Amino acid sequence: MGVIWSEKGNFWCCREHIMASKYHGPINRTRRPISILIVIGLCCFCYLIGIWQKSGSGKGDKLALQVTEQTADCNVFPQTTLDFESHHNYVETVETSELTTKRFKSCEAKYTDYTPCHEQDRAMKFPREDMIYRERHCPPDDEKLRCLILAPKGYTTPFPWPKSRDYAYYANVPYKHLTVEKAVQNWVQFQGNVFKFPGGGTMFPRGADAYIDELASVVPIGSGMIRTALDTGCGVASWGAYLLKRNILAMSFAPKDNHEAQVQFALERGVPAVIGVLGSISLPYPSRSFDMSHCSRCLIPWASKEGMYMMEVDRVLRPGGYWILSGPPLNWKTYHRVWNRTKENCRAEQRRIEEYAELLCWEKKYEKGDVAIWRKNINGKSCRRTSANICQTKDADNVWYKKMDACITPYPDVKNSDEVAGGELKKFPARLFAVPPRIANEMVPGVTVESYQEDNKLWKKHVTSYKRSISLLGTTRYHNIMDMNAGLGGFAAALDSPKLWVMNVVPTIAENTLGVVYERGLIGIYHDWCEGFSTYPRTYDLLHANRLFTLYQDKCEFEDILLEMDRVLRPEGAVILRDGVEVLNKVRKIAAGLRWDTKLLDHEDGPLVPEKIFVAVKQYVVEGDEDQSTPNDN
């Protein structure tokens, strides 16, 4: 018996019934109505069977589901590079005449450590007063360097953490200046083909661990109450490096100055750090961010500018937080001759620091030898100021390129003297997923307790999916990680591990959520991705961004953002982007010219979701390598 299928394959009809109706109708006129009814009934029955099969309950979809389950754990990345075998469903690239691949050439070897907004030649054109010349000064659009920064010849993947804390390959940061200038202070030593970092510092000759133990006699470092720290003038960031094993994240910064590559050494070691200075512009962090702030012979003139620098530290210091000062002018009776200063000069400087601390309502908790520790009051109720210049701004977090003023940021209001201004935080790690006070107090527009909790669930799901695709995510292979559009910090929280840290960047054009990130016990910074980031090349193992290119599609060129990503990414480092398919197809075209190996994957919820996932690996290319052909992008 023949079968006729419908155009969509949803039903079939028996050929004999149709033929009988057509050719034998005159002989069997009495049977015609019955035959028609039978045919219609069969057709309706078959149509219903087709709908049932299409609904997902049929055998065909069960087989498809089994195939999906069997291939769900395939890796996009094998151990060293992308695998271009057909393990995933790829998203078809939209080909248009506008999306032609532009191939970027390599920069000259002299640009191997190029930092666009901290370039030495440009910096020297600005005033020396207030360290203005050491602040960010980015090139105009027509002067941007649009080529690929190559690694120095011999570049090697850094040692895995925690070995990287103590050793770095000389070929990666080939500068011996600090080994000579700071030899007595035990910052860094040169041995064979590596640098060794003994953990010493100017003010802790017995090592960072012994120094931190002394601080811990006053500051509750091991209690979970201290999670975020700020290290001003960090050197090679040994203080922050040794805090990591105590589950404390220190944001370290130092200027790009005569001490070559301080921040570059710090990041090569696997320690969070940025190029920065306390000068004339506010620090790029929100108010009430850090549990403690630290200066170890950081050479910041705390007693000058009417206490402006201490007031800026006060702005970013959380109520109840600690300020640690070691070095000049403390212990001036012992060292004033070494510093080539008079007793009177040193005594006056320390007196001014004490007066400003009292004005800020900091209580001195400790002073012994070269170290002094103050604690900021938990609120303003007990603060008795005879006169003070209080900042009038309504938004103490609006600091990007804002001039620093000698004024005191007021405490948030409290109802009683025992309440912590701005809200009390839980101990870490409970702080990571607890509702941050800024959200509980409805200080973030559009974010509720419920939406915050949903965001956490979503990012746990996303990170689980990432780990299926990138098998090494969560291991020491990716230690220095950046989230370029961090939102509420959900990606970093879901990924949290002692094997890694995440620099949570909140773009200046996005909703200001960086205060929430810090209240969760994470670290981050404000930044505008139309400009260069304040770091050296090759300082991050993995870059992640959610909807970043949609955010910037009308602000600046995708090409400039991707070139900056390539600059800060280490050779064979990875990129994960989440965005709309049209945006990512544009990104993918540009990435092909960057020599990245790329794939575009479906959303974890299936191919019908318009959001896609872009993954890439930067190729290993060093100075002297011939320009390679643009890789095929399957």
GROMACS .gro file of C-alpha atoms in nm, residues 310-311 314 317-323 353-365 374-388 390 408-411:
model
   43
  310MET     CA    1   4.531   6.037   5.420
  311MET     CA    2   4.179   6.162   5.342
  314ASP     CA    3   4.003   5.725   5.452
  317LEU     CA    4   3.884   5.244   5.389
  318ARG     CA    5   3.585   5.061   5.532
  319PRO     CA    6   3.448   5.177   5.871
  320GLY     CA    7   3.638   4.970   6.126
  321GLY     CA    8   3.928   4.922   5.884
  322TYR     CA    9   4.299   4.957   5.961
  323TRP     CA   10   4.574   5.184   5.827
  353ILE     CA   11   5.019   6.272   6.064
  354GLU     CA   12   4.886   6.218   6.417
  355GLU     CA   13   4.671   6.531   6.391
  356TYR     CA   14   4.519   6.429   6.057
  357ALA     CA   15   4.449   6.079   6.189
  358GLU     CA   16   4.262   6.232   6.482
  359LEU     CA   17   4.067   6.457   6.244
  360LEU     CA   18   3.967   6.147   6.046
  361CYS     CA   19   3.853   5.971   6.364
  362TRP     CA   20   4.124   5.706   6.345
  363GLU     CA   21   4.231   5.557   6.677
  364LYS     CA   22   4.595   5.464   6.719
  365LYS     CA   23   4.621   5.100   6.821
  374TRP     CA   24   4.545   5.308   6.332
  375ARG     CA   25   4.183   5.191   6.321
  376LYS     CA   26   3.903   5.390   6.161
  377ASN     CA   27   3.586   5.435   6.370
  378ILE     CA   28   3.289   5.219   6.275
  379ASN     CA   29   3.068   5.529   6.242
  380GLY     CA   30   3.065   5.903   6.294
  381LYS     CA   31   2.867   5.907   6.620
  382SER     CA   32   3.170   5.912   6.846
  383CYS     CA   33   3.371   6.138   6.618
  384ARG     CA   34   3.436   6.479   6.776
  385ARG     CA   35   3.576   6.717   6.517
  386THR     CA   36   3.624   7.080   6.613
  387SER     CA   37   3.658   7.180   6.248
  388ALA     CA   38   3.693   6.983   5.928
  390ILE     CA   39   3.365   6.773   5.472
  408ILE     CA   40   3.675   6.421   5.447
  409THR     CA   41   3.420   6.179   5.305
  410PRO     CA   42   3.132   6.164   5.555
  411TYR     CA   43   3.024   5.835   5.712
   0.00000   0.00000   0.00000
